[in-house]
XYZ file of C-alpha atoms in Angstrom:
400
model
C 125.308 -41.917 -82.908
C 123.238 -44.387 -80.787
C 123.603 -41.912 -77.703
C 122.369 -38.995 -79.912
C 119.552 -41.001 -81.147
C 118.369 -42.028 -77.630
C 118.905 -38.513 -76.460
C 116.723 -37.083 -79.062
C 114.001 -39.776 -78.315
C 114.059 -39.021 -74.681
C 113.954 -35.315 -75.218
C 111.068 -35.629 -77.694
C 109.135 -38.039 -75.146
C 109.765 -35.539 -72.298
C 108.420 -32.681 -74.673
C 105.369 -34.778 -75.501
C 104.745 -35.261 -71.696
C 105.113 -31.526 -70.862
C 102.532 -30.915 -73.755
C 99.835 -33.246 -72.061
C 96.647 -31.244 -71.023
C 94.672 -34.241 -69.284
C 96.824 -34.990 -66.294
C 95.461 -36.211 -62.931
C 95.779 -32.925 -61.341
C 93.994 -31.206 -64.314
C 91.328 -33.845 -64.362
C 90.760 -33.213 -60.513
C 90.364 -29.366 -60.848
C 87.946 -29.844 -63.758
C 85.868 -32.163 -61.690
C 86.039 -29.667 -58.611
C 85.140 -26.784 -60.758
C 82.193 -28.726 -62.233
C 80.727 -29.447 -58.660
C 80.987 -25.990 -57.327
C 79.539 -24.328 -60.362
C 76.782 -26.982 -60.424
C 75.895 -25.845 -56.961
C 76.357 -22.304 -57.914
C 74.110 -22.564 -61.058
C 71.311 -24.212 -59.366
C 70.895 -21.383 -57.362
C 70.938 -18.744 -60.166
C 67.395 -19.259 -61.648
C 65.887 -20.193 -58.175
C 67.284 -17.263 -56.058
C 64.945 -14.788 -57.766
C 61.983 -16.855 -56.960
C 63.220 -17.295 -53.350
C 63.566 -13.288 -53.241
C 59.901 -13.078 -54.654
C 58.687 -15.430 -51.891
C 60.437 -13.213 -49.260
C 58.214 -10.273 -50.668
C 60.937 -8.700 -52.908
C 60.397 -6.905 -56.101
C 62.312 -6.621 -59.340
C 64.678 -3.898 -57.683
C 65.410 -6.165 -54.867
C 66.006 -9.032 -56.894
C 68.818 -7.197 -59.045
C 70.257 -6.028 -55.669
C 70.488 -9.557 -54.178
C 72.184 -10.802 -57.384
C 74.318 -7.548 -57.865
C 75.831 -7.476 -54.229
C 77.026 -11.082 -54.496
C 79.266 -10.072 -57.564
C 80.457 -6.894 -56.079
C 81.595 -8.905 -52.892
C 83.452 -11.319 -55.137
C 84.812 -8.436 -57.209
C 86.227 -6.810 -54.007
C 87.900 -10.061 -52.993
C 89.554 -11.019 -56.255
C 92.733 -8.487 -55.903
C 93.380 -10.051 -52.437
C 92.784 -13.404 -54.000
C 95.420 -12.671 -56.437
C 97.930 -11.580 -54.092
C 97.265 -14.491 -51.711
C 97.693 -17.021 -54.544
C 101.213 -15.782 -55.038
C 102.172 -15.383 -51.270
C 99.995 -18.112 -49.506
C 99.715 -20.431 -52.390
C 96.956 -21.881 -54.609
C 95.832 -24.726 -52.126
C 95.305 -22.092 -49.190
C 93.232 -19.672 -51.433
C 91.222 -22.516 -53.062
C 90.177 -24.270 -50.148
C 89.297 -21.462 -47.999
C 87.141 -20.034 -50.734
C 85.324 -23.143 -51.315
C 84.761 -23.642 -47.486
C 83.017 -20.182 -46.994
C 80.998 -20.742 -50.172
C 79.756 -24.133 -48.912
C 78.700 -22.854 -45.500
C 77.081 -19.576 -46.832
C 75.053 -21.505 -49.497
C 73.779 -24.144 -46.930
C 72.384 -21.378 -44.812
C 70.565 -19.384 -47.270
C 67.547 -21.707 -47.119
C 67.008 -20.780 -43.458
C 66.887 -17.124 -44.031
C 63.535 -15.381 -43.616
C 64.595 -11.621 -44.279
C 65.874 -10.031 -47.311
C 68.168 -7.938 -45.143
C 69.893 -11.037 -43.793
C 69.814 -12.585 -47.270
C 71.810 -9.540 -48.392
C 74.417 -9.969 -45.670
C 74.844 -13.731 -46.548
C 75.099 -12.869 -50.220
C 77.995 -10.693 -49.165
C 79.711 -13.622 -47.318
C 78.987 -16.017 -50.355
C 80.744 -13.601 -52.725
C 83.852 -13.575 -50.630
C 84.037 -17.198 -51.148
C 83.214 -17.225 -54.670
C 85.923 -14.589 -55.357
C 88.548 -16.676 -53.688
C 87.605 -20.087 -55.136
C 87.077 -18.915 -58.861
C 90.089 -16.873 -58.894
C 92.226 -19.651 -57.600
C 90.559 -22.477 -59.979
C 91.342 -20.467 -62.809
C 95.025 -19.801 -61.749
C 95.458 -23.358 -61.099
C 94.316 -24.640 -64.385
C 96.484 -22.095 -66.023
C 99.527 -23.588 -63.958
C 98.616 -27.188 -65.316
C 98.086 -26.350 -68.838
C 101.289 -26.149 -71.343
C 101.715 -22.807 -72.634
C 101.366 -23.731 -76.107
C 98.009 -25.121 -75.677
C 96.715 -22.845 -73.234
C 93.663 -21.540 -75.348
C 92.614 -25.376 -75.891
C 93.255 -26.052 -72.361
C 91.285 -23.338 -70.912
C 88.442 -24.258 -73.207
C 88.504 -27.847 -71.814
C 88.728 -26.224 -68.373
C 85.768 -23.947 -69.346
C 83.869 -27.105 -70.383
C 83.472 -28.300 -66.771
C 81.674 -24.994 -65.973
C 79.524 -25.185 -68.886
C 78.536 -28.793 -67.993
C 77.315 -27.507 -64.819
C 75.483 -24.760 -66.492
C 73.635 -27.385 -68.743
C 72.254 -29.186 -65.681
C 72.403 -26.642 -62.947
C 69.720 -24.252 -63.794
C 67.192 -27.002 -65.173
C 67.952 -29.083 -62.199
C 67.383 -26.417 -59.676
C 64.182 -25.292 -61.358
C 62.944 -28.953 -61.514
C 63.965 -29.550 -57.875
C 62.125 -26.448 -56.568
C 58.793 -27.690 -57.911
C 59.183 -30.690 -55.527
C 61.247 -29.750 -52.485
C 61.606 -26.669 -50.339
C 64.271 -23.900 -50.778
C 65.980 -25.110 -47.607
C 66.499 -28.480 -49.114
C 67.701 -27.112 -52.398
C 70.334 -24.781 -50.888
C 71.609 -27.447 -48.547
C 71.927 -29.735 -51.886
C 73.907 -26.967 -53.525
C 76.206 -26.766 -50.442
C 76.777 -30.521 -50.498
C 77.848 -30.136 -54.222
C 80.465 -27.560 -53.022
C 81.720 -29.822 -50.337
C 82.282 -32.475 -52.960
C 84.412 -29.921 -54.847
C 86.282 -29.367 -51.632
C 87.107 -32.985 -50.992
C 88.339 -33.365 -54.662
C 90.499 -30.354 -54.423
C 92.367 -31.687 -51.367
C 93.898 -34.359 -53.522
C 95.388 -31.991 -56.265
C 99.245 -31.250 -56.159
C 99.586 -27.471 -56.359
C 102.282 -25.322 -57.711
C 104.714 -24.340 -54.952
C 104.734 -20.671 -54.044
C 108.040 -19.068 -55.609
C 109.012 -16.547 -53.224
C 112.144 -15.514 -55.151
C 110.009 -14.886 -58.398
C 108.102 -12.305 -56.146
C 110.728 -10.114 -55.043
C 109.887 -7.243 -57.164
C 109.037 -3.533 -56.491
C 105.671 -3.686 -54.726
C 103.107 -1.117 -55.688
C 100.956 0.830 -52.906
C 97.998 0.271 -55.027
C 98.437 -3.200 -56.621
C 94.946 -4.382 -57.337
C 95.186 -5.322 -60.974
C 97.630 -6.757 -63.658
C 98.065 -4.093 -66.373
C 98.684 -6.633 -69.140
C 95.338 -8.371 -68.411
C 93.341 -5.002 -68.925
C 92.363 -5.088 -72.648
C 90.577 -8.429 -72.400
C 89.217 -7.647 -68.984
C 87.523 -4.556 -70.324
C 86.186 -6.430 -73.253
C 84.819 -9.202 -70.954
C 83.142 -6.485 -68.898
C 80.778 -5.206 -71.678
C 80.055 -8.942 -72.468
C 78.959 -10.108 -69.158
C 76.709 -7.247 -68.558
C 74.463 -9.252 -70.617
C 74.607 -12.297 -68.463
C 73.181 -10.217 -65.607
C 70.065 -9.674 -67.576
C 69.740 -13.415 -68.666
C 70.524 -15.136 -65.194
C 68.538 -12.658 -63.098
C 65.370 -11.871 -65.119
C 64.889 -14.208 -67.990
C 62.924 -16.741 -66.038
C 60.470 -14.072 -64.887
C 60.358 -12.396 -68.215
C 59.615 -15.538 -70.110
C 56.665 -16.425 -67.486
C 55.368 -12.734 -68.047
C 55.309 -13.589 -71.898
C 53.478 -16.793 -71.226
C 56.574 -18.775 -72.676
C 57.395 -22.101 -70.667
C 60.457 -24.158 -71.142
C 62.944 -21.752 -69.678
C 64.976 -24.779 -68.400
C 65.522 -25.794 -71.891
C 66.861 -22.320 -72.639
C 69.652 -22.864 -70.108
C 70.194 -26.562 -71.392
C 70.566 -25.406 -75.052
C 72.620 -22.324 -74.102
C 75.072 -24.578 -72.124
C 75.102 -27.252 -75.032
C 76.037 -24.424 -77.571
C 78.872 -23.482 -74.978
C 80.022 -27.076 -74.821
C 80.247 -27.439 -78.590
C 81.953 -24.092 -79.135
C 84.666 -24.925 -76.300
C 85.788 -27.914 -78.552
C 86.967 -25.688 -81.377
C 87.351 -22.100 -80.223
C 90.310 -22.649 -77.989
C 92.188 -24.411 -80.829
C 91.256 -21.350 -83.048
C 92.744 -18.854 -80.719
C 95.853 -20.740 -80.298
C 96.369 -20.988 -84.055
C 94.999 -17.747 -85.297
C 94.728 -15.355 -82.300
C 91.689 -13.575 -80.661
C 90.843 -11.708 -83.845
C 89.566 -14.975 -85.393
C 87.138 -15.594 -82.525
C 86.010 -12.250 -80.780
C 84.185 -10.515 -83.600
C 82.106 -13.399 -84.596
C 81.398 -14.286 -81.132
C 80.189 -10.672 -80.270
C 77.892 -10.726 -83.536
C 76.137 -13.855 -82.287
C 75.558 -12.366 -78.917
C 74.101 -9.081 -80.235
C 71.706 -11.065 -82.362
C 70.815 -13.288 -79.346
C 69.955 -10.038 -77.169
C 67.707 -8.615 -79.830
C 65.754 -11.899 -80.157
C 65.134 -11.923 -76.475
C 64.135 -8.199 -76.644
C 61.416 -9.550 -79.273
C 60.741 -13.114 -77.819
C 57.334 -13.900 -79.635
C 57.845 -17.801 -79.019
C 59.569 -20.761 -77.523
C 61.399 -20.980 -80.988
C 62.880 -17.553 -80.716
C 63.838 -18.150 -77.115
C 65.598 -21.325 -77.974
C 67.351 -19.650 -80.989
C 68.576 -16.923 -78.756
C 69.907 -19.453 -76.197
C 71.954 -21.329 -79.055
C 73.364 -18.055 -80.394
C 74.335 -16.894 -77.056
C 75.915 -20.004 -76.132
C 78.141 -20.035 -79.176
C 79.019 -16.373 -78.894
C 79.870 -16.512 -75.309
C 81.551 -19.958 -75.366
C 83.794 -18.645 -78.293
C 84.713 -15.349 -76.462
C 85.367 -16.060 -72.746
C 87.996 -18.830 -73.088
C 90.020 -16.679 -75.537
C 89.946 -13.633 -73.413
C 90.885 -15.519 -70.435
C 93.894 -17.097 -72.170
C 94.731 -13.564 -73.555
C 94.612 -12.178 -70.135
C 97.198 -14.426 -68.660
C 99.460 -14.473 -71.942
C 101.417 -11.268 -71.309
C 101.677 -11.542 -67.617
C 104.755 -12.528 -65.915
C 104.655 -16.194 -64.439
C 104.467 -14.577 -60.628
C 101.579 -12.395 -61.822
C 99.308 -14.995 -63.272
C 97.240 -15.067 -60.086
C 96.716 -11.300 -60.346
C 96.037 -11.430 -64.010
C 93.098 -14.098 -63.464
C 92.008 -11.759 -60.521
C 91.823 -8.563 -62.866
C 89.846 -10.707 -65.721
C 87.447 -12.132 -63.280
C 87.067 -8.918 -61.485
C 85.978 -7.340 -64.668
C 83.676 -10.397 -65.261
C 81.914 -10.041 -61.911
C 81.492 -6.149 -62.411
C 79.723 -6.729 -65.686
C 77.290 -9.228 -64.012
C 76.925 -7.034 -61.008
C 76.388 -3.693 -62.663
C 74.072 -5.549 -65.103
C 71.965 -7.135 -62.429
C 71.494 -4.068 -60.558
C 71.094 -1.779 -63.635
C 68.578 -4.271 -65.326
C 66.587 -4.345 -62.120
C 65.952 -0.680 -62.344
C 65.290 -0.878 -66.195
C 62.722 -3.726 -65.499
C 61.017 -1.734 -62.782
C 60.532 1.416 -64.936
C 60.588 0.219 -68.589
C 59.859 -3.458 -68.659
C 61.921 -6.551 -69.131
C 62.156 -6.386 -73.020
C 64.130 -3.108 -72.504
C 66.848 -4.945 -70.548
C 67.866 -7.100 -73.844
C 68.064 -3.845 -76.107
C 70.298 -2.302 -73.524
C 72.427 -5.721 -73.183
C 72.867 -5.467 -77.102
C 73.994 -1.953 -76.921
C 76.744 -2.858 -74.238
C 77.943 -5.632 -76.661
C 78.198 -3.258 -79.509
C 80.384 -0.768 -77.318
C 82.761 -3.758 -76.624
C 82.962 -4.486 -80.366
C 84.048 -0.872 -81.119
C 86.541 -0.943 -78.189
C 87.969 -4.048 -79.672
C 88.331 -2.532 -82.971
C 90.081 0.474 -81.456
C 92.511 -1.828 -79.693
C 93.441 -3.552 -83.021
C 94.208 -0.326 -84.677
C 96.360 0.672 -81.627
C 98.226 -2.559 -81.762
C 98.753 -2.182 -85.617
C 100.015 1.291 -84.881
C 102.501 -0.045 -82.223
C 104.023 -2.423 -84.566
């Protein structure tokens, strides 16, 4: 009897330990993710201003932003394979190193042509590092708490978003672009140092002894949530790239507060959205989140005052913060253990594709139709995602 009770207690203790989210390694990956995203977010609202200083127009601004995301998109399938063959450490540290070097050099560029080349290189590093970080976090989170854990992991990026754009815009009013991008590079270096202390999952070569496809660039089970995130992140291309310029044209200041309020709403949503997903599934979070984003886009298309700008920020933050961790958790839920890297690569490939297409497409729309038209088209894109999702639900119900 005593042995049984002790055995039961030991088993229960082990079970509780396995269910822990905040381990040392998970904390390290969150901090590393925070620093690299902080450096990245500081460049988002300032790069369009840098392109303008170099003599570029709206079309070139869209191209500079878009070419980065397409570059990272191309690298994600390779990153997914490398995560399973070369290991998490190799992919993550290589990606961070490339990102650090490329960001540091941006401020010394005097030609848009060279900037485009450098953005291509930067996208390679970003594609490797962010695919790896999401996979590493997935490895470290207990399966039954994956939605909650990915929500916490997402908080690290959201905290960076809360301070990054505001800090970048504040600094550029007092320092040169060269100094700004060097600071961003140093933040990436901090992420690199922290990442070197993580105990990574070992590569399981026996698990990868499966039939290899000739065209293996995505994980099929991750496609439904990946397609949905594509239509949602199209909106982000219009916000990150053109909203600072659009608000100035409207005579509305305080754009840094937009990003702060957006990030604050993201932070709050991440504290409960993941738990809702774990308990009730994606149906409970996707539709409400989509509706909030649609309203936010329509408000930006209108944009008569600061109050509307800030309201749109809060609605967009709650909507995106509710949807993104749920869809990412969904993308790895059905994937085999040895395909989690590719599942994350698939998800972020569509994530990047949405931003890239949005940035380039909205550059053309802004040039020919004006900035307000950007957000009408963005709202339509999210409506499309809603109809696709309803179709997916009906298909799932039919297959049961």
